[in-house]
């Protein structure tokens, strides 16, 4: 399946093989053609990869309702703070050798839409990222019988405070709705103010508070984009067509 794209980010759907590499957390062994920013993967990324691999083993691959690696677009604005430069041919990157010159990304035609995605929200055939992975955003499995999914997300420390998490979450929510999902929920610790802001800025509402967590949700009832039926576990979805 194709990646989701925003003005600054690429949300790459992880395969089981890629998730296994994230789970080991070895910065010297990212998937071929991809590199990781310093600090990636962190404990949260490794935990998400383990959960995905367990789901694949027990129930099959849930994609497109699985984890997405957040990568900076090579043709987009650079991340503030410590910058991870694109490696030159044969020169080391974060202490690891690079074999050959990376494939440069080419701009996608079209202006970003209201949700921040471009040209239908997916990458064109043959397009590859040339920015580093900085975190992840994920569905915690396929929608339940009520058409609801749970989401989670996280960024490396140096990528926080720049709107990347909200941008990624908005794209994931738009994709979920385009697939017929009726509601999305997420939660965060009571003192995780940054995460509360991310969900609120993406359009999710605070719906409950307990002793440990604040719970957020967004729902669309039976309203889905034109031509889409509400998600049913009895029917497959087409992950290559976001809407």
PDB file of C-alpha atoms in Angstrom, residues 3-175:
ATOM      1  CA  UNK A   3       2.181   6.156   2.007  1.00  0.00           C
ATOM      2  CA  UNK A   4       0.021   9.048   3.171  1.00  0.00           C
ATOM      3  CA  UNK A   5       1.484  12.475   2.516  1.00  0.00           C
ATOM      4  CA  UNK A   6       1.088  15.900   4.074  1.00  0.00           C
ATOM      5  CA  UNK A   7       2.771  19.210   3.326  1.00  0.00           C
ATOM      6  CA  UNK A   8       5.833  18.285   5.413  1.00  0.00           C
ATOM      7  CA  UNK A   9       5.549  14.597   6.199  1.00  0.00           C
ATOM      8  CA  UNK A  10       5.300  11.125   4.743  1.00  0.00           C
ATOM      9  CA  UNK A  11       3.379   8.527   6.761  1.00  0.00           C
ATOM     10  CA  UNK A  12       4.862   5.244   5.626  1.00  0.00           C
ATOM     11  CA  UNK A  13       2.827   2.098   6.483  1.00  0.00           C
ATOM     12  CA  UNK A  14       5.228  -0.325   8.110  1.00  0.00           C
ATOM     13  CA  UNK A  15       5.498  -3.876   6.872  1.00  0.00           C
ATOM     14  CA  UNK A  16       6.113  -6.710   9.321  1.00  0.00           C
ATOM     15  CA  UNK A  17       9.730  -6.905   8.152  1.00  0.00           C
ATOM     16  CA  UNK A  18      10.260  -3.168   8.734  1.00  0.00           C
ATOM     17  CA  UNK A  19       8.538  -3.362  12.124  1.00  0.00           C
ATOM     18  CA  UNK A  20      10.886  -6.157  13.155  1.00  0.00           C
ATOM     19  CA  UNK A  21      13.832  -3.826  12.489  1.00  0.00           C
ATOM     20  CA  UNK A  22      12.172  -1.008  14.447  1.00  0.00           C
ATOM     21  CA  UNK A  23      11.499  -3.421  17.314  1.00  0.00           C
ATOM     22  CA  UNK A  24      15.197  -4.293  17.576  1.00  0.00           C
ATOM     23  CA  UNK A  25      15.928  -0.571  17.663  1.00  0.00           C
ATOM     24  CA  UNK A  26      19.336  -0.798  15.999  1.00  0.00           C
ATOM     25  CA  UNK A  27      20.143   2.603  14.433  1.00  0.00           C
ATOM     26  CA  UNK A  28      22.765   0.884  12.261  1.00  0.00           C
ATOM     27  CA  UNK A  29      20.180  -1.356  10.594  1.00  0.00           C
ATOM     28  CA  UNK A  30      17.189   0.591   9.263  1.00  0.00           C
ATOM     29  CA  UNK A  31      15.341  -0.710   6.193  1.00  0.00           C
ATOM     30  CA  UNK A  32      17.175  -0.279   2.896  1.00  0.00           C
ATOM     31  CA  UNK A  33      16.745   3.209   1.449  1.00  0.00           C
ATOM     32  CA  UNK A  34      15.561   4.671   4.783  1.00  0.00           C
ATOM     33  CA  UNK A  35      17.443   6.228   7.654  1.00  0.00           C
ATOM     34  CA  UNK A  36      16.503   7.218  11.161  1.00  0.00           C
ATOM     35  CA  UNK A  37      17.015  10.540  12.924  1.00  0.00           C
ATOM     36  CA  UNK A  38      19.039  10.409  16.168  1.00  0.00           C
ATOM     37  CA  UNK A  39      16.810   9.101  18.944  1.00  0.00           C
ATOM     38  CA  UNK A  40      14.608   6.999  16.649  1.00  0.00           C
ATOM     39  CA  UNK A  41      13.283   4.455  17.395  1.00  0.00           C
ATOM     40  CA  UNK A  42      12.506   5.157  21.045  1.00  0.00           C
ATOM     41  CA  UNK A  43      10.763   2.915  23.583  1.00  0.00           C
ATOM     42  CA  UNK A  44       7.326   3.931  22.314  1.00  0.00           C
ATOM     43  CA  UNK A  45       8.241   3.095  18.711  1.00  0.00           C
ATOM     44  CA  UNK A  46       9.598  -0.294  19.755  1.00  0.00           C
ATOM     45  CA  UNK A  47       6.471  -1.035  21.791  1.00  0.00           C
ATOM     46  CA  UNK A  48       4.238  -0.122  18.828  1.00  0.00           C
ATOM     47  CA  UNK A  49       6.288  -2.392  16.574  1.00  0.00           C
ATOM     48  CA  UNK A  50       5.949  -5.287  19.037  1.00  0.00           C
ATOM     49  CA  UNK A  51       2.188  -4.792  19.231  1.00  0.00           C
ATOM     50  CA  UNK A  52       1.932  -4.769  15.436  1.00  0.00           C
ATOM     51  CA  UNK A  53       4.048  -7.921  15.091  1.00  0.00           C
ATOM     52  CA  UNK A  54       1.915  -9.697  17.713  1.00  0.00           C
ATOM     53  CA  UNK A  55      -1.233  -8.723  15.802  1.00  0.00           C
ATOM     54  CA  UNK A  56       0.255  -9.953  12.530  1.00  0.00           C
ATOM     55  CA  UNK A  57       1.154 -13.277  14.150  1.00  0.00           C
ATOM     56  CA  UNK A  58      -2.193 -13.780  15.832  1.00  0.00           C
ATOM     57  CA  UNK A  59      -4.766 -12.206  13.497  1.00  0.00           C
ATOM     58  CA  UNK A  60      -2.962 -11.305  10.284  1.00  0.00           C
ATOM     59  CA  UNK A  61      -1.650  -8.005   8.975  1.00  0.00           C
ATOM     60  CA  UNK A  62      -4.137  -5.244   9.943  1.00  0.00           C
ATOM     61  CA  UNK A  63      -2.837  -2.692   7.437  1.00  0.00           C
ATOM     62  CA  UNK A  64      -3.985  -0.122   6.509  1.00  0.00           C
ATOM     63  CA  UNK A  65      -5.042  -0.066  10.181  1.00  0.00           C
ATOM     64  CA  UNK A  66      -1.571  -0.508  11.598  1.00  0.00           C
ATOM     65  CA  UNK A  67       1.521   1.612  12.322  1.00  0.00           C
ATOM     66  CA  UNK A  68       2.876   4.362  10.094  1.00  0.00           C
ATOM     67  CA  UNK A  69       6.434   5.639  10.353  1.00  0.00           C
ATOM     68  CA  UNK A  70       6.584   9.454  10.285  1.00  0.00           C
ATOM     69  CA  UNK A  71       9.264  10.678   7.897  1.00  0.00           C
ATOM     70  CA  UNK A  72      10.166  14.198   6.904  1.00  0.00           C
ATOM     71  CA  UNK A  73       9.557  14.963   3.263  1.00  0.00           C
ATOM     72  CA  UNK A  74      12.786  15.526   1.376  1.00  0.00           C
ATOM     73  CA  UNK A  75      11.210  18.385  -0.575  1.00  0.00           C
ATOM     74  CA  UNK A  76       9.621  19.984   2.476  1.00  0.00           C
ATOM     75  CA  UNK A  77      10.836  22.383   5.194  1.00  0.00           C
ATOM     76  CA  UNK A  78      13.659  21.113   7.391  1.00  0.00           C
ATOM     77  CA  UNK A  79      13.117  20.191  11.015  1.00  0.00           C
ATOM     78  CA  UNK A  80      14.178  22.838  13.504  1.00  0.00           C
ATOM     79  CA  UNK A  81      16.909  22.114  16.003  1.00  0.00           C
ATOM     80  CA  UNK A  82      19.672  19.558  15.411  1.00  0.00           C
ATOM     81  CA  UNK A  83      19.458  18.780  11.725  1.00  0.00           C
ATOM     82  CA  UNK A  84      19.952  15.356  10.199  1.00  0.00           C
ATOM     83  CA  UNK A  85      21.546  15.987   6.817  1.00  0.00           C
ATOM     84  CA  UNK A  86      20.994  13.793   3.809  1.00  0.00           C
ATOM     85  CA  UNK A  87      24.052  11.502   3.491  1.00  0.00           C
ATOM     86  CA  UNK A  88      26.413  11.848   0.582  1.00  0.00           C
ATOM     87  CA  UNK A  89      27.399   8.746  -1.363  1.00  0.00           C
ATOM     88  CA  UNK A  90      29.817   6.662   0.655  1.00  0.00           C
ATOM     89  CA  UNK A  91      29.770   8.996   3.672  1.00  0.00           C
ATOM     90  CA  UNK A  92      28.540   7.870   7.093  1.00  0.00           C
ATOM     91  CA  UNK A  93      25.184   8.979   8.477  1.00  0.00           C
ATOM     92  CA  UNK A  94      24.742   8.823  12.268  1.00  0.00           C
ATOM     93  CA  UNK A  95      27.739   6.536  12.455  1.00  0.00           C
ATOM     94  CA  UNK A  96      26.679   4.092   9.725  1.00  0.00           C
ATOM     95  CA  UNK A  97      27.935   3.815   6.171  1.00  0.00           C
ATOM     96  CA  UNK A  98      25.641   4.681   3.317  1.00  0.00           C
ATOM     97  CA  UNK A  99      25.825   2.565   0.204  1.00  0.00           C
ATOM     98  CA  UNK A 100      25.197   4.771  -2.777  1.00  0.00           C
ATOM     99  CA  UNK A 101      23.410   8.083  -3.096  1.00  0.00           C
ATOM    100  CA  UNK A 102      19.848   8.147  -1.751  1.00  0.00           C
ATOM    101  CA  UNK A 103      16.911   8.666  -4.071  1.00  0.00           C
ATOM    102  CA  UNK A 104      15.802  12.288  -3.910  1.00  0.00           C
ATOM    103  CA  UNK A 105      12.120  12.920  -3.475  1.00  0.00           C
ATOM    104  CA  UNK A 106      10.365  14.911  -6.162  1.00  0.00           C
ATOM    105  CA  UNK A 107       7.610  17.401  -5.406  1.00  0.00           C
ATOM    106  CA  UNK A 108       4.030  16.265  -5.650  1.00  0.00           C
ATOM    107  CA  UNK A 109       1.808  18.414  -7.808  1.00  0.00           C
ATOM    108  CA  UNK A 110      -1.194  20.066  -6.296  1.00  0.00           C
ATOM    109  CA  UNK A 111      -1.746  22.323  -3.321  1.00  0.00           C
ATOM    110  CA  UNK A 112      -2.355  20.912   0.158  1.00  0.00           C
ATOM    111  CA  UNK A 113      -6.016  20.384   0.986  1.00  0.00           C
ATOM    112  CA  UNK A 114      -7.776  21.404   4.220  1.00  0.00           C
ATOM    113  CA  UNK A 115      -6.385  18.336   6.033  1.00  0.00           C
ATOM    114  CA  UNK A 116      -2.830  19.083   4.891  1.00  0.00           C
ATOM    115  CA  UNK A 117      -2.625  16.239   2.396  1.00  0.00           C
ATOM    116  CA  UNK A 118      -1.758  16.640  -1.280  1.00  0.00           C
ATOM    117  CA  UNK A 119      -2.832  15.050  -4.523  1.00  0.00           C
ATOM    118  CA  UNK A 120      -5.256  12.571  -3.023  1.00  0.00           C
ATOM    119  CA  UNK A 121      -3.187  12.043   0.102  1.00  0.00           C
ATOM    120  CA  UNK A 122      -0.911   9.262  -1.173  1.00  0.00           C
ATOM    121  CA  UNK A 123       2.505   9.181  -2.754  1.00  0.00           C
ATOM    122  CA  UNK A 124       2.692   8.744  -6.542  1.00  0.00           C
ATOM    123  CA  UNK A 125       4.157   5.559  -7.972  1.00  0.00           C
ATOM    124  CA  UNK A 126       7.935   5.554  -7.843  1.00  0.00           C
ATOM    125  CA  UNK A 127       8.163   8.411  -5.335  1.00  0.00           C
ATOM    126  CA  UNK A 128      10.472   7.821  -2.372  1.00  0.00           C
ATOM    127  CA  UNK A 129      11.188   9.777   0.775  1.00  0.00           C
ATOM    128  CA  UNK A 130      14.617  11.234   1.410  1.00  0.00           C
ATOM    129  CA  UNK A 131      13.973  12.600   4.890  1.00  0.00           C
ATOM    130  CA  UNK A 132      14.690  10.812   8.184  1.00  0.00           C
ATOM    131  CA  UNK A 133      12.138   8.937  10.292  1.00  0.00           C
ATOM    132  CA  UNK A 134      11.233  11.019  13.355  1.00  0.00           C
ATOM    133  CA  UNK A 135       8.468   9.010  15.026  1.00  0.00           C
ATOM    134  CA  UNK A 136       5.300   7.085  14.437  1.00  0.00           C
ATOM    135  CA  UNK A 137       1.514   7.281  14.358  1.00  0.00           C
ATOM    136  CA  UNK A 138      -0.649   4.185  14.443  1.00  0.00           C
ATOM    137  CA  UNK A 139      -4.032   2.597  14.458  1.00  0.00           C
ATOM    138  CA  UNK A 140      -4.196  -0.054  17.184  1.00  0.00           C
ATOM    139  CA  UNK A 141      -5.812  -2.554  14.845  1.00  0.00           C
ATOM    140  CA  UNK A 142      -8.843  -2.716  12.595  1.00  0.00           C
ATOM    141  CA  UNK A 143     -12.105  -0.952  13.500  1.00  0.00           C
ATOM    142  CA  UNK A 144     -14.353  -2.754  15.954  1.00  0.00           C
ATOM    143  CA  UNK A 145     -17.941  -3.775  15.255  1.00  0.00           C
ATOM    144  CA  UNK A 146     -19.072  -0.201  15.958  1.00  0.00           C
ATOM    145  CA  UNK A 147     -16.658   1.176  13.343  1.00  0.00           C
ATOM    146  CA  UNK A 148     -14.305   2.680  15.938  1.00  0.00           C
ATOM    147  CA  UNK A 149     -10.496   2.593  15.979  1.00  0.00           C
ATOM    148  CA  UNK A 150      -7.899   3.607  18.562  1.00  0.00           C
ATOM    149  CA  UNK A 151      -4.855   5.694  17.662  1.00  0.00           C
ATOM    150  CA  UNK A 152      -1.475   6.478  19.186  1.00  0.00           C
ATOM    151  CA  UNK A 153       1.538   8.556  18.175  1.00  0.00           C
ATOM    152  CA  UNK A 154       4.941   9.751  19.273  1.00  0.00           C
ATOM    153  CA  UNK A 155       7.921  11.795  18.087  1.00  0.00           C
ATOM    154  CA  UNK A 156      11.584  11.923  19.008  1.00  0.00           C
ATOM    155  CA  UNK A 157      12.383  14.771  21.358  1.00  0.00           C
ATOM    156  CA  UNK A 158      14.080  17.007  18.781  1.00  0.00           C
ATOM    157  CA  UNK A 159      11.021  16.874  16.488  1.00  0.00           C
ATOM    158  CA  UNK A 160       8.497  18.002  19.096  1.00  0.00           C
ATOM    159  CA  UNK A 161       6.934  21.443  19.311  1.00  0.00           C
ATOM    160  CA  UNK A 162       6.819  21.991  15.548  1.00  0.00           C
ATOM    161  CA  UNK A 163       3.316  20.746  14.766  1.00  0.00           C
ATOM    162  CA  UNK A 164       4.441  17.456  13.224  1.00  0.00           C
ATOM    163  CA  UNK A 165       2.329  15.269  15.520  1.00  0.00           C
ATOM    164  CA  UNK A 166      -0.862  17.248  14.852  1.00  0.00           C
ATOM    165  CA  UNK A 167      -0.146  17.246  11.120  1.00  0.00           C
ATOM    166  CA  UNK A 168       0.346  13.471  11.107  1.00  0.00           C
ATOM    167  CA  UNK A 169      -2.723  12.853  13.237  1.00  0.00           C
ATOM    168  CA  UNK A 170      -4.952  15.021  11.046  1.00  0.00           C
ATOM    169  CA  UNK A 171      -3.856  13.012   8.014  1.00  0.00           C
ATOM    170  CA  UNK A 172      -4.523   9.720   9.782  1.00  0.00           C
ATOM    171  CA  UNK A 173      -7.975  10.866  10.880  1.00  0.00           C
ATOM    172  CA  UNK A 174      -8.828  11.980   7.349  1.00  0.00           C
ATOM    173  CA  UNK A 175      -7.675   8.604   6.037  1.00  0.00           C
TER     174      UNK A 175
END
